[in-house]
mmCIF file of C-alpha atoms in Angstrom:
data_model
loop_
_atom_site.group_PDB
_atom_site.id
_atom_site.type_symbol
_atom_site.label_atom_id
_atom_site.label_comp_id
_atom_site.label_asym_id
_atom_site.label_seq_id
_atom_site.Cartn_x
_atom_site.Cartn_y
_atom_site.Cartn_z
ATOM 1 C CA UNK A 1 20.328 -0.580 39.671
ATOM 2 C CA UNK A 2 22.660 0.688 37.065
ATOM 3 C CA UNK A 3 25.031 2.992 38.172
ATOM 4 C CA UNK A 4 26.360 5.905 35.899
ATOM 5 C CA UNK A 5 29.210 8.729 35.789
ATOM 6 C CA UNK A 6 27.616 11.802 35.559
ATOM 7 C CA UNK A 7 29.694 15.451 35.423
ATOM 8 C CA UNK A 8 32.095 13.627 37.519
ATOM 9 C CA UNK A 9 29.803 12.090 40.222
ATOM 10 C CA UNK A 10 28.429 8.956 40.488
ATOM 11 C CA UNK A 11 24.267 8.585 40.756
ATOM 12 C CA UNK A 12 22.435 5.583 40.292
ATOM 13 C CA UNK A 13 19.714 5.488 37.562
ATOM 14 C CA UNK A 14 16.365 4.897 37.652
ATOM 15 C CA UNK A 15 16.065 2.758 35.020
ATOM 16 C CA UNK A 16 16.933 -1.402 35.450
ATOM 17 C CA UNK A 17 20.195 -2.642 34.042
ATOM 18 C CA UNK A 18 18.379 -5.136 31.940
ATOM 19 C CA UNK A 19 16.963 -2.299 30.233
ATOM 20 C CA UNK A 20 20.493 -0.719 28.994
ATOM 21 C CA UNK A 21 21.829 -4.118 28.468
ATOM 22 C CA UNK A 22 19.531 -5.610 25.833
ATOM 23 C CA UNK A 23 19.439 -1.865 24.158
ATOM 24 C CA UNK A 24 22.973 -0.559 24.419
ATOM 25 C CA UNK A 25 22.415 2.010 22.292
ATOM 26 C CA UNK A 26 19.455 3.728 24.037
ATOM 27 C CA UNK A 27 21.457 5.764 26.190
ATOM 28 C CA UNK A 28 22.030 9.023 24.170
ATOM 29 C CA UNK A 29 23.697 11.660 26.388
ATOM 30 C CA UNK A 30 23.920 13.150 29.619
ATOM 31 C CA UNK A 31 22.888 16.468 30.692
ATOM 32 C CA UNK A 32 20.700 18.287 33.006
ATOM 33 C CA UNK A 33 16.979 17.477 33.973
ATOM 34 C CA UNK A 34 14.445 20.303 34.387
ATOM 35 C CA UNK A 35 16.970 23.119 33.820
ATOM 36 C CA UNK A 36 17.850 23.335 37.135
ATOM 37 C CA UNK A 37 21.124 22.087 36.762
ATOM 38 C CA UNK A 38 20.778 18.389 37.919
ATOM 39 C CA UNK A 39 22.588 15.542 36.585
ATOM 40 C CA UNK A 40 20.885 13.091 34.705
ATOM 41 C CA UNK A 41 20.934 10.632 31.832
ATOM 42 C CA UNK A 42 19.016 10.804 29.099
ATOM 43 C CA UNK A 43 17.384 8.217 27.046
ATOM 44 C CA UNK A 44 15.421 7.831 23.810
ATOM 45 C CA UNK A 45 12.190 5.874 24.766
ATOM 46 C CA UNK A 46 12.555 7.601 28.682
ATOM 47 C CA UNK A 47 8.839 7.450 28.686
ATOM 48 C CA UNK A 48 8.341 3.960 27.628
ATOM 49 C CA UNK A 49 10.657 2.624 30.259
ATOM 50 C CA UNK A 50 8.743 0.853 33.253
ATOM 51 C CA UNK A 51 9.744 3.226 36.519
#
């Protein structure tokens, strides 16, 4: 699991660390998830990512 900093918190993501390491620049920016004010990390191919 890959763990990120996140508005000052630490929360593991759900995405493997394989998958950040051979595409470093995937991960785009952080911000909230749904609206509802959750911290999250957002990539560019989030759907094509195996869960």
């Amino acid at each position: 699991m890959l763990f990120v900093q996140v508005a000052g918190k630490w929360r593991v993501s759900l995405y493997q660390k394989r998958d950040v390491i051979e595409r470093p620049m995937t991960l785009l920016s952080a911000g909230t998830i749904g609206g509802e004010g959750r911290a999250g990390v957002v990539f560019e191919r989030e759907q094509n990512l195996a869960p």
